[in-house]
Coordinates of C-alpha atoms and ligand atoms in Angstrom, one line a residue:
X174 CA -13.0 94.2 -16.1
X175 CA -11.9 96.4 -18.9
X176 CA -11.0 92.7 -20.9
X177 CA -14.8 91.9 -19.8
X178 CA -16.2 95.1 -21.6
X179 CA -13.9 94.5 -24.7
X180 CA -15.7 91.0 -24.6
X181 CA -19.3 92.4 -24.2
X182 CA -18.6 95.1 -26.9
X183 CA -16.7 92.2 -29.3
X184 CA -20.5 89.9 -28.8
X185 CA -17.8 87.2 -27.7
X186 CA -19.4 85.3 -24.8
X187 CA -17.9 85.3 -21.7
X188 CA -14.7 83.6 -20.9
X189 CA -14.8 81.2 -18.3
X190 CA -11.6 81.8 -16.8
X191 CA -12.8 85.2 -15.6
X192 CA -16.0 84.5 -13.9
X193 CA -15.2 84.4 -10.3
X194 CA -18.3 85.6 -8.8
X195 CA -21.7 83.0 -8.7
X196 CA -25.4 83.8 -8.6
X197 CA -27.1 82.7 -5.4
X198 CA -30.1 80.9 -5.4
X199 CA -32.6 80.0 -1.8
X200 CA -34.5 77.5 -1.7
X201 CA -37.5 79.0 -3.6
X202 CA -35.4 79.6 -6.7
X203 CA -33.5 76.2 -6.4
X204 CA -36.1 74.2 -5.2
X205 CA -34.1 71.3 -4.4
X206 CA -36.3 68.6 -1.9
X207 CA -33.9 68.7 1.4
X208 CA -35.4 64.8 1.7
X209 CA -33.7 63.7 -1.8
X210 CA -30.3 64.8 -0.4
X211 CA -27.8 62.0 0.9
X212 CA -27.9 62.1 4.6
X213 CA -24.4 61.1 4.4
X214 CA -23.3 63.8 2.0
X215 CA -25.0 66.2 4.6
X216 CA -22.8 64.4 7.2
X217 CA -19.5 65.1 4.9
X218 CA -20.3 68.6 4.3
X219 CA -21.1 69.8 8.0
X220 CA -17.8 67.6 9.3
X221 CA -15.8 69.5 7.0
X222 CA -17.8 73.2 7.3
X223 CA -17.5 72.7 11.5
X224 CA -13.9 72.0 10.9
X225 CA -13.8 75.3 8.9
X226 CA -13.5 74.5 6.1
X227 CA -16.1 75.3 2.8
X228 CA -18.0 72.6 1.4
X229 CA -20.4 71.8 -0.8
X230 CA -22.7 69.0 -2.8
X231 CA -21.4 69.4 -6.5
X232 CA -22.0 67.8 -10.2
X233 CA -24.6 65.8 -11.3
X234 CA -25.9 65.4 -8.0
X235 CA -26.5 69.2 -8.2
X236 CA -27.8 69.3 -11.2
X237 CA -30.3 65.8 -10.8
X238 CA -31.8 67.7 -7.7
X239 CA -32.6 70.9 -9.4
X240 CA -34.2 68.8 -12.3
X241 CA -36.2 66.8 -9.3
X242 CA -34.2 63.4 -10.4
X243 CA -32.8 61.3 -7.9
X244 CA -29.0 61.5 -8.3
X245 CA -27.2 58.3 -9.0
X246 CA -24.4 59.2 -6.5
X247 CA -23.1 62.3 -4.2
X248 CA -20.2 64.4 -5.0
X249 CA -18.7 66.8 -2.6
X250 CA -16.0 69.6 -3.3
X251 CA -13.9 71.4 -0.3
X252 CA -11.0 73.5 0.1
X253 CA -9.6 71.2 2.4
X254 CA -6.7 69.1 1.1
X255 CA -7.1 64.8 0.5
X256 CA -5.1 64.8 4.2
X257 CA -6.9 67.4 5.3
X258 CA -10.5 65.4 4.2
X259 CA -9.3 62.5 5.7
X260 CA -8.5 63.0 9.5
X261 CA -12.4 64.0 9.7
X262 CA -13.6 60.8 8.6
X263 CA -13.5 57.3 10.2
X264 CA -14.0 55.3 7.7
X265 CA -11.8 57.5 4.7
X266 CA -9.4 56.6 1.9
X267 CA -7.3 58.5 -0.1
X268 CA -7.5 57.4 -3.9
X269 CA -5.5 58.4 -7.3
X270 CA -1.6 59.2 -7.2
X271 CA -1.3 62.0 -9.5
X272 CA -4.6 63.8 -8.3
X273 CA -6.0 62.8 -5.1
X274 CA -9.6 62.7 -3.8
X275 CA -10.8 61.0 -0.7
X276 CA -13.4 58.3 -1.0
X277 CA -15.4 58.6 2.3
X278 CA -17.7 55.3 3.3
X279 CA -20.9 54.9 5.0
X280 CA -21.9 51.1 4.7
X281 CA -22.6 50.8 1.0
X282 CA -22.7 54.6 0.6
X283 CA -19.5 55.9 -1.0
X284 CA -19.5 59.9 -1.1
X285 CA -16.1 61.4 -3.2
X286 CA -14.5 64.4 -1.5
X287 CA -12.6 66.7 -4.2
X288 CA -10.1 69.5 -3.4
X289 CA -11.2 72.6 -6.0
X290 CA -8.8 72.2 -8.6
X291 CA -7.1 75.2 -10.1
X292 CA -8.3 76.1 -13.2
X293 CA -5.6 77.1 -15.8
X294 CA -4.6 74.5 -18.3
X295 CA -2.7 77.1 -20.1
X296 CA 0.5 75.5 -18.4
X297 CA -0.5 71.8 -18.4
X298 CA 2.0 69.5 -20.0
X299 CA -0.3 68.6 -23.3
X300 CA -0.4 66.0 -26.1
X301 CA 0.9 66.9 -29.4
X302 CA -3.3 67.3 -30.1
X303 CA -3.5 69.6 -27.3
X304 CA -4.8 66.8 -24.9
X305 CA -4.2 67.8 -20.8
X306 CA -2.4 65.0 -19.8
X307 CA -1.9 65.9 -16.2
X308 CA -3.7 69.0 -14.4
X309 CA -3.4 67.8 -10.3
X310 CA -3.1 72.1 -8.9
X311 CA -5.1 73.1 -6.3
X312 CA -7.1 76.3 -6.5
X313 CA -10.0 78.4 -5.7
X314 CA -13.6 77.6 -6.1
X315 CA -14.4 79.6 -8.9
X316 CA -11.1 77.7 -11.2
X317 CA -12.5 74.3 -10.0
X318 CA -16.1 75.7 -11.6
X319 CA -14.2 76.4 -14.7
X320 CA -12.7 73.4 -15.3
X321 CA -16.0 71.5 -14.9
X322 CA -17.3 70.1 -18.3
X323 CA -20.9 71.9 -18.8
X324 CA -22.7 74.8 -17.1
X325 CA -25.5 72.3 -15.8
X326 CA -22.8 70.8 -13.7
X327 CA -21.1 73.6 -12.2
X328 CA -23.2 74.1 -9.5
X329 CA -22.9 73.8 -5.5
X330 CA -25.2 73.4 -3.3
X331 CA -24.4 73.8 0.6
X332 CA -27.2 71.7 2.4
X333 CA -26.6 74.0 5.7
X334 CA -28.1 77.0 3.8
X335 CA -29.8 75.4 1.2
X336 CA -28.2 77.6 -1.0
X337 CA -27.2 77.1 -4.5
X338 CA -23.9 78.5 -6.3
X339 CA -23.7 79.0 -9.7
X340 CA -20.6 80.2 -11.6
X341 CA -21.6 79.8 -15.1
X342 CA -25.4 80.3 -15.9
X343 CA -26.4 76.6 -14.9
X344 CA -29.7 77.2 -13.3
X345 CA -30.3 79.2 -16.5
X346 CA -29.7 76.4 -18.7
X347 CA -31.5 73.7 -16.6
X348 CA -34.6 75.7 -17.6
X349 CA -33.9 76.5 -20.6
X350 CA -33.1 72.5 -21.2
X351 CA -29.8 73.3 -22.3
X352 CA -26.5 71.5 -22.5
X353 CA -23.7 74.2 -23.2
X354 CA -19.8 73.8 -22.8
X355 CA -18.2 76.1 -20.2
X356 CA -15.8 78.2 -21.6
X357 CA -14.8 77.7 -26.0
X358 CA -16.4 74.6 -27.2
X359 CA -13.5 73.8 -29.3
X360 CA -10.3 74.4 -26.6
X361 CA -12.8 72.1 -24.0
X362 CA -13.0 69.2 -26.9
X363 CA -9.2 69.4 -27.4
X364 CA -8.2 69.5 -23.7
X365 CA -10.1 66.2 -23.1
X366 CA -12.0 64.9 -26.2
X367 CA -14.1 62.4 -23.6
X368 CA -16.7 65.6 -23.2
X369 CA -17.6 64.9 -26.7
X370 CA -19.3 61.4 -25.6
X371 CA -20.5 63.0 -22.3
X372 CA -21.8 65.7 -24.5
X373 CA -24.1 63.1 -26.3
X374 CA -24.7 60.9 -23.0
X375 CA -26.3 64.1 -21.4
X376 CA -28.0 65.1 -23.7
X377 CA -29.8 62.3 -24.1
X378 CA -30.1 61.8 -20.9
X379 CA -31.6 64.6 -19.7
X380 CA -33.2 64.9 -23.4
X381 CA -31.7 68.5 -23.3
X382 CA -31.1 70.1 -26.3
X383 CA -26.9 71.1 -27.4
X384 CA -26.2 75.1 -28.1
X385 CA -25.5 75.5 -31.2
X386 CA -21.9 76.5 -29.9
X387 CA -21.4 73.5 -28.2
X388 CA -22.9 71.5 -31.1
X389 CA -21.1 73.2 -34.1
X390 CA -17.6 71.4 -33.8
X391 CA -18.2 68.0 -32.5
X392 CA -18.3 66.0 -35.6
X393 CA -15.1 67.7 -36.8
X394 CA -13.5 67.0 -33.2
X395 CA -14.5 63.8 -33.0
X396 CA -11.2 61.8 -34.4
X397 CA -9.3 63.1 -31.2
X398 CA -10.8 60.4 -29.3
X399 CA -8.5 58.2 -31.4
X400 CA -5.7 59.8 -29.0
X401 CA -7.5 59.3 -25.6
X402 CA -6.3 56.5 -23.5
X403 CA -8.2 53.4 -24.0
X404 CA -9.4 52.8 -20.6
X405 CA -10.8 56.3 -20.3
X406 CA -12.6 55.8 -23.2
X407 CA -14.4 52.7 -22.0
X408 CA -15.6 53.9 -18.7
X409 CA -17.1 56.7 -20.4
X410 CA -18.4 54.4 -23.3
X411 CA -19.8 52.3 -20.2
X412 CA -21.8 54.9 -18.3
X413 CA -22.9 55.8 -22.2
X414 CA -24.3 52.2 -22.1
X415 CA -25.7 52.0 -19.0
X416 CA -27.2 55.5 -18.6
X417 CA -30.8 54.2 -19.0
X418 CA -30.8 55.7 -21.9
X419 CA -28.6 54.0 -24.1
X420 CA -30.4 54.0 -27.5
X421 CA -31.0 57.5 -27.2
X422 CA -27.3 58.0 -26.8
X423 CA -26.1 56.0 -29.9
X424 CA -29.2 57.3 -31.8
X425 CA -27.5 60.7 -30.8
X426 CA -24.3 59.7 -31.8
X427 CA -25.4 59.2 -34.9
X428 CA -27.2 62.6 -35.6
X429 CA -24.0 64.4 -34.1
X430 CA -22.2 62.5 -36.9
X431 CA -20.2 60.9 -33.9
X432 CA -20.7 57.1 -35.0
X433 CA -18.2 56.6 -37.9
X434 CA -14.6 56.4 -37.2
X435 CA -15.4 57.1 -33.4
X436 CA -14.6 53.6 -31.9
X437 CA -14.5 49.9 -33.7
X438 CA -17.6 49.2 -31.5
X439 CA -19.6 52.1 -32.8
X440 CA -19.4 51.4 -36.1
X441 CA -19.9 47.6 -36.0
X442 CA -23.3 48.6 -33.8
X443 CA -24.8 51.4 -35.4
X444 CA -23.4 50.1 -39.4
X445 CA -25.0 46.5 -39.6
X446 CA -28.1 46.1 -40.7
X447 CA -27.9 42.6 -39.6
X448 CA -27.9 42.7 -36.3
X449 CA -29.6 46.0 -36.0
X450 CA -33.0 44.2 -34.5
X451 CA -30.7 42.3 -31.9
X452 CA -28.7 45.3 -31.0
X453 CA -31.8 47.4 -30.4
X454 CA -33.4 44.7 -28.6
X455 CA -30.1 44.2 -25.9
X456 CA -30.3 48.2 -25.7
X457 CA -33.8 48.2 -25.0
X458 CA -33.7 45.5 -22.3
X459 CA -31.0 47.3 -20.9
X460 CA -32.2 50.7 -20.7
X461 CA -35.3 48.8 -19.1
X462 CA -33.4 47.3 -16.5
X463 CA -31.5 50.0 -15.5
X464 CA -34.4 52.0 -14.7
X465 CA -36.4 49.3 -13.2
X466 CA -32.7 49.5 -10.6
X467 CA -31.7 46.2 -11.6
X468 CA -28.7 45.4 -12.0
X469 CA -26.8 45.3 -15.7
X470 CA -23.4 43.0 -16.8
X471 CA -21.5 45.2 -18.6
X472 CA -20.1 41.5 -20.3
X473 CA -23.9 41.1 -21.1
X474 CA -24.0 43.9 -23.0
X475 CA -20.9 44.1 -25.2
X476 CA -21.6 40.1 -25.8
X477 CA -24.9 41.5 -27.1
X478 CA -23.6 44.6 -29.4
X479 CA -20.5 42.6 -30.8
X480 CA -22.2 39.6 -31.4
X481 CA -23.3 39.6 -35.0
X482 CA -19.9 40.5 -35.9
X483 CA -18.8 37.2 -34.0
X484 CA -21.6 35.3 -36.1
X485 CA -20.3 36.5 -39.0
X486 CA -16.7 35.6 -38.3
X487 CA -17.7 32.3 -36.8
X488 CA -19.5 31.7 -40.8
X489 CA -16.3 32.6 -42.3
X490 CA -14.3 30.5 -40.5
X491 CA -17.1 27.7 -40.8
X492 CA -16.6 28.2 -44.5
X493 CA -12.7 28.0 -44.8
X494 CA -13.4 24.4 -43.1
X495 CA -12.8 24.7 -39.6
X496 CA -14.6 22.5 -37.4
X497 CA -18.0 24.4 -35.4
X498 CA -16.6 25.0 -31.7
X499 CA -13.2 26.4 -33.0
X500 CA -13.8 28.5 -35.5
X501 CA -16.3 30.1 -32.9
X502 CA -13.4 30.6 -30.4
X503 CA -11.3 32.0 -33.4
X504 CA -14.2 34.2 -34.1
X505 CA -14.3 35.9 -30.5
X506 CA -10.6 36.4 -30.7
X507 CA -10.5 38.2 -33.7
X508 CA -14.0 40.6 -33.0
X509 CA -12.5 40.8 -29.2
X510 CA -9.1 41.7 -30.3
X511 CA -10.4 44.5 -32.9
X512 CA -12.0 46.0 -29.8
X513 CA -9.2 45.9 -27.5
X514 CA -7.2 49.1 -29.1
X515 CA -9.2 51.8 -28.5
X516 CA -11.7 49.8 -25.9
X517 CA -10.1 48.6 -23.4
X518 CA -12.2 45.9 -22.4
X519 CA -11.4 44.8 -19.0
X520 CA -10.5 40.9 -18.9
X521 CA -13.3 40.0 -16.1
X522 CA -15.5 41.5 -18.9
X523 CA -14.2 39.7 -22.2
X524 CA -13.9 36.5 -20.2
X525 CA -17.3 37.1 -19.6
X526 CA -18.3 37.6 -23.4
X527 CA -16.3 34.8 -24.1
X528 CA -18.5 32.6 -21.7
X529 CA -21.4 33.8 -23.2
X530 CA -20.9 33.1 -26.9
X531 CA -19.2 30.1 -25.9
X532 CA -22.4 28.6 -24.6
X533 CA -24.9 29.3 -27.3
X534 CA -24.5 26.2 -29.3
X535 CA -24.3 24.4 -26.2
X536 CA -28.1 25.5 -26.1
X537 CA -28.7 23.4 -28.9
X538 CA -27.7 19.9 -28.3
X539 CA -30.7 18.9 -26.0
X540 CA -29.8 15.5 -25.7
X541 CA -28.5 13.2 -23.0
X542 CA -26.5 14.9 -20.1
X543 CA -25.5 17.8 -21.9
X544 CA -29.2 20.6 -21.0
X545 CA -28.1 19.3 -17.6
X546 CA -23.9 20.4 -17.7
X547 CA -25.5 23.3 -18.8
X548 CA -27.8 24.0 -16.0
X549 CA -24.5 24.2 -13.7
X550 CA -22.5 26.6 -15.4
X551 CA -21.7 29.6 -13.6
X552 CA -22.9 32.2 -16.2
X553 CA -25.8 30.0 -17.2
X554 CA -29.0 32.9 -16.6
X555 CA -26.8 35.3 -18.6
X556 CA -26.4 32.9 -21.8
X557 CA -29.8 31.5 -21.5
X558 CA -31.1 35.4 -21.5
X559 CA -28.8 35.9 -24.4
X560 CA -30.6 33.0 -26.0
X561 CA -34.0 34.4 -25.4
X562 CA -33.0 37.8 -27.2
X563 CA -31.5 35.5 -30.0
X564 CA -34.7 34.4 -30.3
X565 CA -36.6 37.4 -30.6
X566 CA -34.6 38.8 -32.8
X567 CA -35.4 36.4 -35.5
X568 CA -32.0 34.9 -35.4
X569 CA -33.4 31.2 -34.3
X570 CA -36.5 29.8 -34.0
X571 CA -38.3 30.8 -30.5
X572 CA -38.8 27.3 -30.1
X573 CA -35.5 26.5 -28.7
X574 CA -36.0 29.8 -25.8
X575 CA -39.5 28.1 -25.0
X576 CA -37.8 24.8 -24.5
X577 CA -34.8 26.1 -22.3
X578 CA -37.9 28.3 -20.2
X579 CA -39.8 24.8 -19.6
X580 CA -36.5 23.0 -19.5
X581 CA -35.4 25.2 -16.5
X582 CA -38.9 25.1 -14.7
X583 CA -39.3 21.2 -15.2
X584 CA -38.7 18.7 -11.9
X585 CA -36.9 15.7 -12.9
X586 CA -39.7 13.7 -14.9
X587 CA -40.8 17.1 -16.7
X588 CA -36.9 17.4 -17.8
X589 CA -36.5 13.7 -19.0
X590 CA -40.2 14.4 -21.0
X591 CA -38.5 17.1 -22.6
X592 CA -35.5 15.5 -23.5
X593 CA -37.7 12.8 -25.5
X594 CA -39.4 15.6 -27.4
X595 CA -37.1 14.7 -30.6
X596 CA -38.6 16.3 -33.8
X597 CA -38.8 19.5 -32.4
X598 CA -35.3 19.2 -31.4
X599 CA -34.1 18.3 -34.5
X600 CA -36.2 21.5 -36.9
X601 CA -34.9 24.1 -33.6
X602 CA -31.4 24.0 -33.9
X603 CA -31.3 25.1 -37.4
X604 CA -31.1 29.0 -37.4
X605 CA -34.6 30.5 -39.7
X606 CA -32.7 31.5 -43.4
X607 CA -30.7 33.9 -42.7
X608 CA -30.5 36.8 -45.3
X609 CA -27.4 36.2 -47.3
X610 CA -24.9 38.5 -47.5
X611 CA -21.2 38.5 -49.1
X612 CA -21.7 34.3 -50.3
X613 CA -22.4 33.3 -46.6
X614 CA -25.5 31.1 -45.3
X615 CA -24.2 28.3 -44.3
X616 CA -27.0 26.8 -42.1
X617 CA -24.6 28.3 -38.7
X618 CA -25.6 25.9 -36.2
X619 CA -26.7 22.4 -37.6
X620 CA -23.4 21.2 -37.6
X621 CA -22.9 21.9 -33.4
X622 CA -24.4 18.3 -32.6
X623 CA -21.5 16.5 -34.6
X624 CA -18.8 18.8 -32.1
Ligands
ATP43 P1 -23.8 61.2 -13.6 O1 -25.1 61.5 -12.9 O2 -24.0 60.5 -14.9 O3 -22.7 60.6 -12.7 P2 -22.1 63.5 -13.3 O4 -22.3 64.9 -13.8 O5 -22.1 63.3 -11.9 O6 -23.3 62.6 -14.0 P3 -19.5 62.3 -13.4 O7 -18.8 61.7 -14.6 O8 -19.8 61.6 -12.2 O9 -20.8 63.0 -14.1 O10 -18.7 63.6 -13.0 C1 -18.9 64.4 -11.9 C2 -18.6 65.9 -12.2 O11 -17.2 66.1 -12.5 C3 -19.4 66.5 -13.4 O12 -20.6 66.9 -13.0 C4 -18.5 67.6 -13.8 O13 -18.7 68.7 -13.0 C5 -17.1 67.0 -13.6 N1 -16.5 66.3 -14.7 C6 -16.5 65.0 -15.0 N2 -15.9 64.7 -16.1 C7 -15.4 65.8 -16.6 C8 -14.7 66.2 -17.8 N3 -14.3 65.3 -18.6 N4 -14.3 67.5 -17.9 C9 -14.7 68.4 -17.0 N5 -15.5 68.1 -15.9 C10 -15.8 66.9 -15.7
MG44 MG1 -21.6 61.4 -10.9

């Protein structure tokens, strides 16, 4: 209390540690649609009230229900223990070693049951950077509100009252359009450096302004990424990436002077002017797909974004005097093994990349059995899409796309028609002039047909 008037007197904002008590909010103020709430998450939270336990709807699917979105997925919190969680359930798994959370199934429907988690990370075992590195204590509601990232998502929502919690000012800021750190901007970033990205994914996102607190020391913080596991960072570059709004997050990322130094990928994306029109391009088709609910390849995607550095190796290589196919291989090693310190790109997901560079000259040698090899192989849609954007980027003539397009509608006369179709076989396969930069424009892909 007295600590709380010190504060008030001092103009330092509250400290999160100390806010135990939340504001309430009915259904008038919250004005959350009962119909947009997961049946199942309903299920999951009267299972575990009627066993006497509290629980509640928490995170984004809070704070997407407020905003009148329709949350991607439902998270509930309890003060039931993992063990606890899963006697109630039939179909319920207990998940994670260090800290534990029950994944509970409904057909497709997966809803994540959390234990609060204590709040104080004042006795965490830390990284010489100040990074948590394990924090798996139980605690009270209000500690497992302080611990969450922003206020926006520290709210709870019991669907039996339709009632709203809110520890930290979140239904404030969700009208105000605000994104704002729980707690001092600076300790949150050093804890765990991954709310920097998250920081820029909501926010562009939600297209929610940053407080000026929150904002101020994000470009200064940004090298402790560097120390974050690599396999963290990739899941959060990934939901980054496939948010819907992806170009508004790396646009972001720029402006928050988050894009240099940040990750390999980032600066080969947002620092080449050469494949700027393809990058923006893959983002754009991506965001659109995303919203339109269909599904993305994550392989797709970082094929597209690393691919002009691969066409650039692939020249160099060309140029030293290795032979076409090789030197393309040699090319996705060394752009794929750049990645793979700070990114860890999942195998299923390079081998995937791999597949799909692998098959763009293949695109061009429309002669005798090879179109039809091509037709069969397994990741065919994905490399002929990848053609298509090569195309309408500028990279090579749209002539080759519209041929693949007929090629893959023909019956069998149609297909052997096309195959005759020689002279404009011959003027597609050559890229248009490429801009030269550093001594390079070598024609890239004439030489394919002799491989
Ligand atoms: P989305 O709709 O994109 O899934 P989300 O808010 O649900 O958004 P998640 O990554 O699914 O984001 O995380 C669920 C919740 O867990 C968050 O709302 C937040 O309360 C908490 N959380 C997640 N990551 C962190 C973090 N790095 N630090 C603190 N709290 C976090
Ligand atoms: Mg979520």
């Amino acid at each position: 209390m007295i600590k709380k008037l010190i504060r008030r007197i001092l103009g330092v904002g509250s400290d999160a540690s100390t806010t135990t008590q939340a504001k309430r909010f009915g259904p008038e103020a919250h004005g959350i649609n009962p119909d947009d709430v997961s049946p199942n998450a309903v299920r999951v939270t009267q299972a575990l009230q009627k066993a006497g336990y509290k629980a509640f709807i928490v995170g984004g699917a809070v704070r997407d229900l407020v905003l009148g979105l329709k949350p991607k997925d439902f998270d509930v919190a309890t003060d039931a223990t993992p063990e606890e969680v899963k006697r109630l359930f039939r179909r319920a798994f207990i998940i994670g070693r260090r800290f534990q959370i029950v994944h509970v199934m409904f057909g497709q429907e997966l809803i994540e049951v959390t234990t609060f988690r204590g709040s104080s990370t004042d006795d965490a075992p830390k990284d010489a950077h100040g990074r948590v590195l394990r924090d798996n204590t139980f605690g009270e509601q209000h500690e497992d509100a302080a611990r969450r990232d922003f206020t926006i998502n520290a709210m709870y929502y019991d669907p039996s009252q339709q009632v709203v919690l809110d520890y930290h000012g979140g239904m404030k800021d969700i009208r105000a359009r605000m994104l704002r750190i729980i707690g001092t901007p600076e300790a949150r970033y050093r804890e765990d450096p991954v709310r920097l990205l998250r920081v820029v994914r909501f926010a562009a996102k939600l297209e929610f302004k940053i407080a000026p607190a929150t904002r101020a020391p994000m470009a200064v913080m940004a090298p402790l990424i560097n120390n974050v596991p690599a396999a963290r960072v990739f899941d959060e570059m990934l939901k980054l990436l496939m948010s819907g709004h992806a170009m508004a997050c790396l646009q972001r990322l720029r402006k928050e002077g988050l894009h240099h130094g940040l990750l390999p990928l980032l600066d080969v994306v947002l620092e080449q002017p050469l494949g700027e029109k393809f990058v923006t391009l893959a983002l754009a088709n991506t965001d659109e797909r995303v919203r339109q609910g269909k599904p993305v390849s994550p392989g797709f995607l970082f094929a597209a974004l690393l691919w002009h550095q691969v066409l650039e190796r692939w020249e160099a290589y060309r140029a030293a005097g290795e032979f076409p196919i090789p030197s393309l291989h040699l090319a996705a090693d060394d752009v794929l093994d750049g990645q793979t310190e700070k990114l860890a790109l999942q195998r299923r997901i390079a081998t995937d990349m791999r597949d799909i560079w692998a098959m763009q000259p293949r695109f061009e040698r429309r002669i005798g059995k090879s179109p039809y090899k091509l037709l069969e192989h397994p990741r065919m849609r994905a490399g002929y899409d990848f053609l298509l954007l090569r195309c309408a980027s500028g990279e090579i003539e749209s002539e080759i796309g519209q041929w693949w397009t007929d090629f893959i509608d023909a019956d069998g006369q149609e297909r052997e028609a096309l195959l005759q179709r020689k002279p404009a076989q011959e003027t597609a396969a050559a890229p248009k002039k490429r801009r030269r930069r550093g001594g390079r424009g070598r024609n890239q892909t004439r030489s394919e047909s002799a491989d």
